[in-house]
mmCIF file of C-alpha atoms and ligand atoms in Angstrom:
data_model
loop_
_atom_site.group_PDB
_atom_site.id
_atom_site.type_symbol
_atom_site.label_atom_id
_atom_site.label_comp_id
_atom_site.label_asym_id
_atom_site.label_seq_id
_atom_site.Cartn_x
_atom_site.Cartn_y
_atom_site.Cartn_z
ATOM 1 C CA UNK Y 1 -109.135 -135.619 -196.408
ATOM 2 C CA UNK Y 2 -107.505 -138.571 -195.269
ATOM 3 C CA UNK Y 3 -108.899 -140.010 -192.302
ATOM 4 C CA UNK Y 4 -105.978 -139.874 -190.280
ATOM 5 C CA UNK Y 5 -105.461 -136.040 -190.975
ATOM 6 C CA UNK Y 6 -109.049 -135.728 -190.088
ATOM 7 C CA UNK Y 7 -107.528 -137.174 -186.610
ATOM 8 C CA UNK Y 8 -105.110 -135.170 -186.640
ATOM 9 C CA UNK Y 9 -107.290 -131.649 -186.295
ATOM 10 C CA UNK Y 10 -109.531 -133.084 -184.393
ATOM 11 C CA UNK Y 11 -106.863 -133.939 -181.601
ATOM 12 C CA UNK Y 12 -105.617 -130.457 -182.175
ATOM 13 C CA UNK Y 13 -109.016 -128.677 -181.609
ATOM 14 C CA UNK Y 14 -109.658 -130.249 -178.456
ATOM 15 C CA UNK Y 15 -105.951 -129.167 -177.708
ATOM 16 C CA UNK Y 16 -107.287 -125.393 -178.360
ATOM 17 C CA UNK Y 17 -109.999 -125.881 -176.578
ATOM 18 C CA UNK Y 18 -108.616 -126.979 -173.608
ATOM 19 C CA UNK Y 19 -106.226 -124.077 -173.122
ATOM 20 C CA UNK Y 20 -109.009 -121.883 -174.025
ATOM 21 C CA UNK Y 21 -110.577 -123.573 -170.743
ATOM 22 C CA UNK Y 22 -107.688 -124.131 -168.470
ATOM 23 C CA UNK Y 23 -108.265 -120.560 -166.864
ATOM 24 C CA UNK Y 24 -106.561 -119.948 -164.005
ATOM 25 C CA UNK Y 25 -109.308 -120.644 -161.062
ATOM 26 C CA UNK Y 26 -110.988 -117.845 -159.483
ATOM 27 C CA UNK Y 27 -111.922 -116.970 -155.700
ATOM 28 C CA UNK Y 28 -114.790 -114.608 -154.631
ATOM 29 C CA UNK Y 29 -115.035 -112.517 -151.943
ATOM 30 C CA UNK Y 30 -117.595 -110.253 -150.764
ATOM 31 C CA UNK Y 31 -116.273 -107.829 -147.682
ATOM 32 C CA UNK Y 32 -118.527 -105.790 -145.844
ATOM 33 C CA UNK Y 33 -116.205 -103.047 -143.635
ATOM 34 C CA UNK Y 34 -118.277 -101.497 -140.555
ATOM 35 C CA UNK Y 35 -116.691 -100.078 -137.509
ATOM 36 C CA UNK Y 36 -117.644 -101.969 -134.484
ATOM 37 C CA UNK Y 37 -115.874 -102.206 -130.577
ATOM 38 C CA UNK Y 38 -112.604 -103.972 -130.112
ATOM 39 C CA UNK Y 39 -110.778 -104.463 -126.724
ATOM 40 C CA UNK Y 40 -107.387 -106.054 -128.033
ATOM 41 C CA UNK Y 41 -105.990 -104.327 -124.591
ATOM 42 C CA UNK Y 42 -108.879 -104.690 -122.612
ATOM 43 C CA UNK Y 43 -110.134 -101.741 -123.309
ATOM 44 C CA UNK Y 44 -112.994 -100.652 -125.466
ATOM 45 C CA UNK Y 45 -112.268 -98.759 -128.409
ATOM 46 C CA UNK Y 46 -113.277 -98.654 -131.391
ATOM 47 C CA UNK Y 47 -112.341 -100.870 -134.547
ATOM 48 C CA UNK Y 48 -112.053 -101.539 -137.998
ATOM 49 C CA UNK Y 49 -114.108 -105.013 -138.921
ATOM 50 C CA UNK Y 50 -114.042 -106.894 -142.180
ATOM 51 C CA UNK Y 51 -117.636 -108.665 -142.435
ATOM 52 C CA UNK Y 52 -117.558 -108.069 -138.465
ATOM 53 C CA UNK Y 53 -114.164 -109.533 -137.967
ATOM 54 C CA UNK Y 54 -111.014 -108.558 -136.624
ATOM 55 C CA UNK Y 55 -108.529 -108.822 -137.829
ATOM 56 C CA UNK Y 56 -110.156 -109.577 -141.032
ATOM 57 C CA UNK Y 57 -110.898 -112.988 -142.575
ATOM 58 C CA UNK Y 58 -107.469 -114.655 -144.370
ATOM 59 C CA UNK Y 59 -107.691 -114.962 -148.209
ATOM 60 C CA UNK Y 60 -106.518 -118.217 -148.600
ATOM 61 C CA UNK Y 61 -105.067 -118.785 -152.127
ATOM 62 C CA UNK Y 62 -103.152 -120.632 -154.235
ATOM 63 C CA UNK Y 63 -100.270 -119.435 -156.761
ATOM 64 C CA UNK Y 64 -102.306 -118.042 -160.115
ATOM 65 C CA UNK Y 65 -105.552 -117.731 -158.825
ATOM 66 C CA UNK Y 66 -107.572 -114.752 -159.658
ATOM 67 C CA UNK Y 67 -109.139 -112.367 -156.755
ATOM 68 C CA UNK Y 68 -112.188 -111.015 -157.480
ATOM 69 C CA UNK Y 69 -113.088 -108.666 -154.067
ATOM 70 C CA UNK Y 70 -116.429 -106.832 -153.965
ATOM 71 C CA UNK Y 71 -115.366 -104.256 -150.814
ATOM 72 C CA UNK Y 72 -118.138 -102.528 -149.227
ATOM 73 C CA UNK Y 73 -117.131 -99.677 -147.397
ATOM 74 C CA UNK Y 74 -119.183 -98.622 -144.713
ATOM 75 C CA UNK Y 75 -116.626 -96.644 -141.858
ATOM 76 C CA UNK Y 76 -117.154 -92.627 -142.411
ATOM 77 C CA UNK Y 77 -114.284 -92.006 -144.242
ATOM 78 C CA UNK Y 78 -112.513 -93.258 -147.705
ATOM 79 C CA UNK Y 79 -110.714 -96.373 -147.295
ATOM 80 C CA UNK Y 80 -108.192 -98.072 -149.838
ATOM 81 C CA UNK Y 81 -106.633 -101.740 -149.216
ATOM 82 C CA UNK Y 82 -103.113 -102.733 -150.449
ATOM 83 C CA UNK Y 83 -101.993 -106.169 -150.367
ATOM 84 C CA UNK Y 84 -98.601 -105.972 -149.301
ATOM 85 C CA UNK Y 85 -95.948 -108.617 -151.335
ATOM 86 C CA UNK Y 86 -98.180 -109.499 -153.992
ATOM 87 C CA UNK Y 87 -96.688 -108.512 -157.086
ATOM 88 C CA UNK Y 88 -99.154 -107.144 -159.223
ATOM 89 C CA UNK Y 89 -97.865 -108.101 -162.535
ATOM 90 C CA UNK Y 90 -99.830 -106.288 -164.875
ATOM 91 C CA UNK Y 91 -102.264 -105.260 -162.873
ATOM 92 C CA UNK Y 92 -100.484 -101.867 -160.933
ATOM 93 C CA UNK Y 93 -103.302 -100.165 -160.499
ATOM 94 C CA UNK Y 94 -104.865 -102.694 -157.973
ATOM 95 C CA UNK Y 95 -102.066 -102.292 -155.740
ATOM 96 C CA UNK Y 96 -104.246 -99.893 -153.180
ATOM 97 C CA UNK Y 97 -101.927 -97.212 -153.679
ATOM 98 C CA UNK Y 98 -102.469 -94.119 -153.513
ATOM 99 C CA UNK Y 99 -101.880 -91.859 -156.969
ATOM 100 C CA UNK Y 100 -102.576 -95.034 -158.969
ATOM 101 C CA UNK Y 101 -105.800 -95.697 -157.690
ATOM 102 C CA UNK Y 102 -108.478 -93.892 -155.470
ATOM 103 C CA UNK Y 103 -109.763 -94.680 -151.980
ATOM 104 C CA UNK Y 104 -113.597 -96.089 -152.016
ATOM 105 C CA UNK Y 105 -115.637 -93.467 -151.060
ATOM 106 C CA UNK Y 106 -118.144 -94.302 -147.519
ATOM 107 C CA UNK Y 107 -120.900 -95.975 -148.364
ATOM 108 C CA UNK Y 108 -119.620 -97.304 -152.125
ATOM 109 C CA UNK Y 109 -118.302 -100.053 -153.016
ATOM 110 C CA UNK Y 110 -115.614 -101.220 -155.234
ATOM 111 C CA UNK Y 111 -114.297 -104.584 -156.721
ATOM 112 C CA UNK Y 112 -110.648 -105.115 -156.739
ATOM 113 C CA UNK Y 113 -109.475 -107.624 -159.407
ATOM 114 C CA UNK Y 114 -105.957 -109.220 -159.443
ATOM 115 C CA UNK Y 115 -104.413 -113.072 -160.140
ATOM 116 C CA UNK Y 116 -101.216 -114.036 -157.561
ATOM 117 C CA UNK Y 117 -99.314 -114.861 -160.323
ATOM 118 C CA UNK Y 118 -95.765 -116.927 -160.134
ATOM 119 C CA UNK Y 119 -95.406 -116.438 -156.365
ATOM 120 C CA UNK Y 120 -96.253 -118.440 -152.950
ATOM 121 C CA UNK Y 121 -95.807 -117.437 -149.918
ATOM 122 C CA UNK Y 122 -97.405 -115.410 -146.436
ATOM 123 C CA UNK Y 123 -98.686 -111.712 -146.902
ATOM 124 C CA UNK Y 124 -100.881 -109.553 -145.731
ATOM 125 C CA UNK Y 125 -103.591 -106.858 -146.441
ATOM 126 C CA UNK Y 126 -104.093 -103.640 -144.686
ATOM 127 C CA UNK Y 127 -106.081 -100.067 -145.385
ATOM 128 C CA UNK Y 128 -103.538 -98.004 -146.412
ATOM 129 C CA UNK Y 129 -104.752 -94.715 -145.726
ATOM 130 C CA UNK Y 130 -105.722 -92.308 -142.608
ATOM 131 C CA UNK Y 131 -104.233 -94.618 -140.170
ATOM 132 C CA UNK Y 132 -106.673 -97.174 -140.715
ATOM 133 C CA UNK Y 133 -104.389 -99.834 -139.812
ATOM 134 C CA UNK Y 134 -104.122 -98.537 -136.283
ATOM 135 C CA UNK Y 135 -107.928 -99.528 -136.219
ATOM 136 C CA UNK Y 136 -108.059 -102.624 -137.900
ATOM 137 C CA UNK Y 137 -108.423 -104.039 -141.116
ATOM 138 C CA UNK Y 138 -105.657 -105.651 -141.484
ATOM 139 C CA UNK Y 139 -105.751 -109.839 -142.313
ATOM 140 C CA UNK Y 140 -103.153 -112.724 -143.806
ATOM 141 C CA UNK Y 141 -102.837 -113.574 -147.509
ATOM 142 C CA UNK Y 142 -101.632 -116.695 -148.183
ATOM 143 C CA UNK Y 143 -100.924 -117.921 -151.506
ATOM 144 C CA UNK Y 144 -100.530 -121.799 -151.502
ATOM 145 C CA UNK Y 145 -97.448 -123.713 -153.642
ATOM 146 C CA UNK Y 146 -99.562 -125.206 -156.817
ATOM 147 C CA UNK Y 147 -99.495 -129.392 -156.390
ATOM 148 C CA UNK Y 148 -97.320 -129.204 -159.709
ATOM 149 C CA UNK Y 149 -94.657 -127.357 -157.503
ATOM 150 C CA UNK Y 150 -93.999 -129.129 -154.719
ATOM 151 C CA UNK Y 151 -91.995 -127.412 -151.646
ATOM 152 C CA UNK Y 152 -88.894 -128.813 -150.226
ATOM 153 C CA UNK Y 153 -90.858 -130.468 -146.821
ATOM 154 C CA UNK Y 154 -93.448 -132.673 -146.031
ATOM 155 C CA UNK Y 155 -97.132 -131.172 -145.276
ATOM 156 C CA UNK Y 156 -96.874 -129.688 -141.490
ATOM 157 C CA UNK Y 157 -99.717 -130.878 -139.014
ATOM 158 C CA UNK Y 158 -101.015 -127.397 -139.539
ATOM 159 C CA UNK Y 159 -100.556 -124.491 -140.607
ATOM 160 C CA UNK Y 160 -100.953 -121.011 -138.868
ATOM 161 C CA UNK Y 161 -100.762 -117.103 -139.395
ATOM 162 C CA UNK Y 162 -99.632 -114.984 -136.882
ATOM 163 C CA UNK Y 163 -100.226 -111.356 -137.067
ATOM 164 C CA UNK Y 164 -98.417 -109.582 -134.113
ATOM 165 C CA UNK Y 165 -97.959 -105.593 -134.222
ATOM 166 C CA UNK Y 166 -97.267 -102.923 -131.354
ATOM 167 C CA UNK Y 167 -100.921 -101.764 -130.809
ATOM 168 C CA UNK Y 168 -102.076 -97.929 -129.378
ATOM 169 C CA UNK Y 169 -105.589 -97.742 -127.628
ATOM 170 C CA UNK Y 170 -106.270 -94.580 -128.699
ATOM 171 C CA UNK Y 171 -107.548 -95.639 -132.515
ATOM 172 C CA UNK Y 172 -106.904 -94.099 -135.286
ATOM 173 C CA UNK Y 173 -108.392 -90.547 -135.868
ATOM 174 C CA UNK Y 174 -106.813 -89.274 -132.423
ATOM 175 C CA UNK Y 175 -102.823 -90.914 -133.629
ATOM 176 C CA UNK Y 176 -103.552 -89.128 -137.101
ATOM 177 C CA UNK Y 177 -104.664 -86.125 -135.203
ATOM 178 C CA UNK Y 178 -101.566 -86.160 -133.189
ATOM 179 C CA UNK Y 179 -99.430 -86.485 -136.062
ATOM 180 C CA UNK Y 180 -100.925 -83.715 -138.271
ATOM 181 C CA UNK Y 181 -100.079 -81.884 -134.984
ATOM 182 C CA UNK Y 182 -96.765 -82.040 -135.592
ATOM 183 C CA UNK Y 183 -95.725 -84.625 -132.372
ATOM 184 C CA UNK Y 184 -94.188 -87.975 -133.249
ATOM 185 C CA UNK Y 185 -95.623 -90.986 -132.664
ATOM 186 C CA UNK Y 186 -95.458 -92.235 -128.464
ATOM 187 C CA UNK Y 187 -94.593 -95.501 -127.661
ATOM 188 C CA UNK Y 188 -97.212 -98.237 -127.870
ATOM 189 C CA UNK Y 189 -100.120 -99.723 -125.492
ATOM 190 C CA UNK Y 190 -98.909 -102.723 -125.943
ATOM 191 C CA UNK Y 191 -98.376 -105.798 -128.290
ATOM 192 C CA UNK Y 192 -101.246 -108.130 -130.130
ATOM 193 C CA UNK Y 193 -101.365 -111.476 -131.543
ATOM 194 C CA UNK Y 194 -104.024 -111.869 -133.865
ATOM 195 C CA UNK Y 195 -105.940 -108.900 -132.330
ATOM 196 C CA UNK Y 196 -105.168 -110.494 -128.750
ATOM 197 C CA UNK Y 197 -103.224 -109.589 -126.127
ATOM 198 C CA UNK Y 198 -102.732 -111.592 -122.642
ATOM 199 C CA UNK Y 199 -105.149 -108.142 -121.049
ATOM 200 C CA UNK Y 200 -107.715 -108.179 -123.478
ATOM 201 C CA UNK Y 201 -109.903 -110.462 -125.661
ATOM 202 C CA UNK Y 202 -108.806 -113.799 -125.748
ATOM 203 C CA UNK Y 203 -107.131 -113.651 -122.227
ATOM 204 C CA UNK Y 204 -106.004 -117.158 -120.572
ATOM 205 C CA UNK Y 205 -106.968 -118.770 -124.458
ATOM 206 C CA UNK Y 206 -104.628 -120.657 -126.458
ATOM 207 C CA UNK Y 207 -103.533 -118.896 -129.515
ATOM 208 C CA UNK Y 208 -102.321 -121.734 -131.018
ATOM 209 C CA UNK Y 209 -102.450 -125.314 -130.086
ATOM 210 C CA UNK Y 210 -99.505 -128.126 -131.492
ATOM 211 C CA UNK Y 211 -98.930 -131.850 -130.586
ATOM 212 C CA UNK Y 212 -95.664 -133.455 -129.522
ATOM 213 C CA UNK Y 213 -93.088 -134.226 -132.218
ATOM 214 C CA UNK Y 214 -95.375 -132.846 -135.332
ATOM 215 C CA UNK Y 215 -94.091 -129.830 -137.744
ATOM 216 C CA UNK Y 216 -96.085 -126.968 -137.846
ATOM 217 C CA UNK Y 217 -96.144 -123.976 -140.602
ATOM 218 C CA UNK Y 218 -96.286 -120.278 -139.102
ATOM 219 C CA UNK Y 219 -97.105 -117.488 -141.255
ATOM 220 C CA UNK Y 220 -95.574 -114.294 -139.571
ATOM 221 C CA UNK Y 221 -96.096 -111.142 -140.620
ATOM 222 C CA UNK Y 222 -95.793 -107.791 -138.508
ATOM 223 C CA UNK Y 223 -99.056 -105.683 -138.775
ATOM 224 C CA UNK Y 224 -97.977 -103.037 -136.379
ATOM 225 C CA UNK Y 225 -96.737 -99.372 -136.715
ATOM 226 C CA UNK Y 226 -94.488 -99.273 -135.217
ATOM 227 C CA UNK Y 227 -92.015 -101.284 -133.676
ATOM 228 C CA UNK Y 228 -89.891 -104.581 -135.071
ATOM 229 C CA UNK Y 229 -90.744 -107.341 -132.813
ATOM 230 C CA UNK Y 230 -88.997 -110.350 -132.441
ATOM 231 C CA UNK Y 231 -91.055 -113.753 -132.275
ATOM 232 C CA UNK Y 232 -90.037 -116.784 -129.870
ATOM 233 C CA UNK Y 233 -91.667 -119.664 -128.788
ATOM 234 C CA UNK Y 234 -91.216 -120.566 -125.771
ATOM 235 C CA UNK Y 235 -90.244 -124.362 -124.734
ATOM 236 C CA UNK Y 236 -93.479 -125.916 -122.925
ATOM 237 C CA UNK Y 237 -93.518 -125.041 -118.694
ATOM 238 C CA UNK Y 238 -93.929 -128.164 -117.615
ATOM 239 C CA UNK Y 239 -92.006 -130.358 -120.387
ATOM 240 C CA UNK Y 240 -91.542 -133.757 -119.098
ATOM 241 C CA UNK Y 241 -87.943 -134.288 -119.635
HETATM 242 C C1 NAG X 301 -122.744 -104.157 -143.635
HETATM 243 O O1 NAG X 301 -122.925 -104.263 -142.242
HETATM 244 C C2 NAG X 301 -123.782 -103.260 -141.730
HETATM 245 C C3 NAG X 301 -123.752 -103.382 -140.227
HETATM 246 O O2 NAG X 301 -123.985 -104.692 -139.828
HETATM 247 C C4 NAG X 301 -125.165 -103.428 -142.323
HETATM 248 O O3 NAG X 301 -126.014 -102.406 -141.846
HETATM 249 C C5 NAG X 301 -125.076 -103.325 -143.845
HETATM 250 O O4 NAG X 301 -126.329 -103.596 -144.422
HETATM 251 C C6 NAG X 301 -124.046 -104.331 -144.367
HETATM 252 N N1 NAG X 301 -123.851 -104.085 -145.791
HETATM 253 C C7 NAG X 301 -123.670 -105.054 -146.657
HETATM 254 C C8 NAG X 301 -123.441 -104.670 -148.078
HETATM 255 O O5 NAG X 301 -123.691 -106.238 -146.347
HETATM 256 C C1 NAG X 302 -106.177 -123.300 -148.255
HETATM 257 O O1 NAG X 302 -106.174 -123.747 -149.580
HETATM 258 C C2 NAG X 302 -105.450 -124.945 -149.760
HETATM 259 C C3 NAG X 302 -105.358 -125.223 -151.252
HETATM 260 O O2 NAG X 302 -106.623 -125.144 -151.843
HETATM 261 C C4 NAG X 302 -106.140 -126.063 -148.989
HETATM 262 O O3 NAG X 302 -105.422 -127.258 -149.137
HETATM 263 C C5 NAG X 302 -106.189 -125.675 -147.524
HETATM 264 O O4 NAG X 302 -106.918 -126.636 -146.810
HETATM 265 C C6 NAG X 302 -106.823 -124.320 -147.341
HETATM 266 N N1 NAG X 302 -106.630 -123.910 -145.958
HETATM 267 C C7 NAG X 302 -107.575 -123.305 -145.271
HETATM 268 C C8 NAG X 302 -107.227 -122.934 -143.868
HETATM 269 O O5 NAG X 302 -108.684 -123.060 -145.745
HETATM 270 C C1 NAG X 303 -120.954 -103.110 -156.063
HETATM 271 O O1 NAG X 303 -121.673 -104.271 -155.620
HETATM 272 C C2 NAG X 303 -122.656 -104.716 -156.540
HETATM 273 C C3 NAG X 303 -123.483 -105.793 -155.850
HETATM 274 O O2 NAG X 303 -122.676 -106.874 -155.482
HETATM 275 C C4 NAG X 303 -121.973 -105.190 -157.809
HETATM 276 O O3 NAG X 303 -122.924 -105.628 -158.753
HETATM 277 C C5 NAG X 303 -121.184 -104.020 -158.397
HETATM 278 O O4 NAG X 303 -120.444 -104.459 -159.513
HETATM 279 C C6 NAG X 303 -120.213 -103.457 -157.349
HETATM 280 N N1 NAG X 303 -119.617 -102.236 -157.875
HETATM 281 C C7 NAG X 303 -118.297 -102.103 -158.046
HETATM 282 C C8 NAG X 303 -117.842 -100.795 -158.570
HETATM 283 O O5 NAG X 303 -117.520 -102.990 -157.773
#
C-alpha cells in the first residue's frame, strides 16, 4: 500500500471516529417531588415541590441535547410530567401523556429520556394529571440557539422566565373534587408570577431587576388554568424624564 493511501484511511478513520464521538451532549437531572406548604396568596396551602422548589427548578438546555430525568415521586398519588412544545421526534412515548405512557406510581421512580432536537425556544413542564398543576409542579424549559446558529440579536443583559397563571387557594384535590361534582370551574384567587403574588411570598421583592438602556430576554409562558392573561411592563414610577 502506497504510503499516501495509507494516509488516506487513516484520515478517514479518525473521520469515523469522530462522528462516532460527536454525540449530542447530555444533561442529568435528578428530581425529588414531595408536597410541602406554599402561600403564593398569602395563604397556606399546600403544594407541589420539585427537589423542595416551587415552581420547580428550570431545565436549562440547548438545541440537541439529550434529557436524562430520574423523577422521584413522593406526593400520594400517581403523577406524570409533559413537557409542553418540545417535539418529541421519535421519542412519543416520553411526551407525559396519558394512553402513551403511564403515570409514576407514589413512591417509584421513573427516568424520562428525550433529546430537544432541531428546536430553540421557551417551554414549560407541568404534571399533567389530577390537577396537579393547580398545586405546583410546574417549571420553564428553555432550549438555548446552538453557537453554530446564531439568532438575529445581540446577547440581552439577561435573560428571564416568567411563569404567570390565574392561581385558586384551594389546591388541587378539592378543584378536582369540585369538578367530578359536576360544577365548573369558579373564578380564580388571584394571579402569580413565578409562584408570587404582591399578597403572598415574595411581597414588596423585585421579581425582576434591569438597568437603564440594556435589552433583556423574557421567557413567558402561562402556567395557569385558567384564564389568558395579558403581560405589560409598566414604564418605571419615578422615571427621570
Ligand atoms: C425526597 O424528599 C423527602 C422529603 O424531604 C425525603 O424524605 C426523601 O428521602 C427524598 N427522596 C429522595 C429520593 O431524595
Ligand atoms: C444556560 O445554558 C447556556 C448554554 O449552555 C448558558 O450560556 C447559560 O449561561 C445558561 N443559563 C443559565 C441561567 O444557567
Ligand atoms: C430509579 O432510581 C435509581 C437510583 O437513581 C436508578 O438506578 C433507577 O434506574 C431508577 N429507575 C427508573 C425506572 O428510572
Amino acid at each position: 500500500m502506497s504510503s499516501v493511501m495509507y494516509m488516506l484511511l487513516l484520515c478517514l478513520s479518525a473521520v469515523v471516529i469522530s462522528v462516532v464521538q460527536g454525540e449530542d451532549p447530555y444533561l442529568y437531572f435528578t428530581w425529588n417531588v414531595t408536597y410541602g406548604t406554599i402561600s403564593p396568596l398569602g395563604v397556606p396551602q399546600q403544594g407541589i415541590l420539585i427537589n423542595g422548589q416551587f415552581p420547580g427548578p428550570n431545565i436549562n438546555s440547548t438545541s440537541n441535547n439529550n434529557i436524562v430525568l430520574n423523577v422521584f415521586n413522593n406526593l400520594d398519588e400517581p403523577l406524570l410530567f409533559t413537557w409542553s412544545g418540545v417535539q418529541q421526534r421519535k421519542n412519543s412515548w416520553q411526551d407525559g401523556t396519558l394512553g402513551t405512557m403511564c403515570p409514576i406510581p407514589p413512591g417509584q421512580n421513573y427516568t424520562y429520556r428525550f433529546q430537544v432536537k432541531d428546536q430553540i425556544g421557551s417551554y414549560f413542564y407541568y404534571p399533567i394529571t389530577a390537577m396537579h398543576r393547580a398545586s405546583g409542579g410546574f417549571g420553564g424549559l428553555r432550549i438555548n440557539s446552538r453557537l453554530l446558529i446564531p439568532v438575529p440579536y445581540a446577547d440581552p443583559e439577561d435573560d428571564y422566565t416568567v411563569l404567570i397563571g390565574d392561581w385558586y387557594a384551594k389546591g388541587h384535590t378539592a378543584l378536582k373534587k369540585h369538578l367530578d361534582s359536576g360544577r365548573s370551574m369558579a373564578r380564580p384567587d388571584g394571579v402569580i408570577i413565578n409562584g408570587k403574588s404582591a399578597k403572598g411570598d415574595g411581597k414588596d421583592e423585585p421579581l425582576f431587576t434591569m438597568k437603564p438602556g440594556k435589552t433583556y430576554k423574557y421567557r413567558i409562558c402561562n402556567v395557569g388554568l385558567k384564564n389568558s392573561l395579558n403581560f405589560r411592563i409598566q414604564g418605571p414610577p419615578n422615571e427621570a424624564c
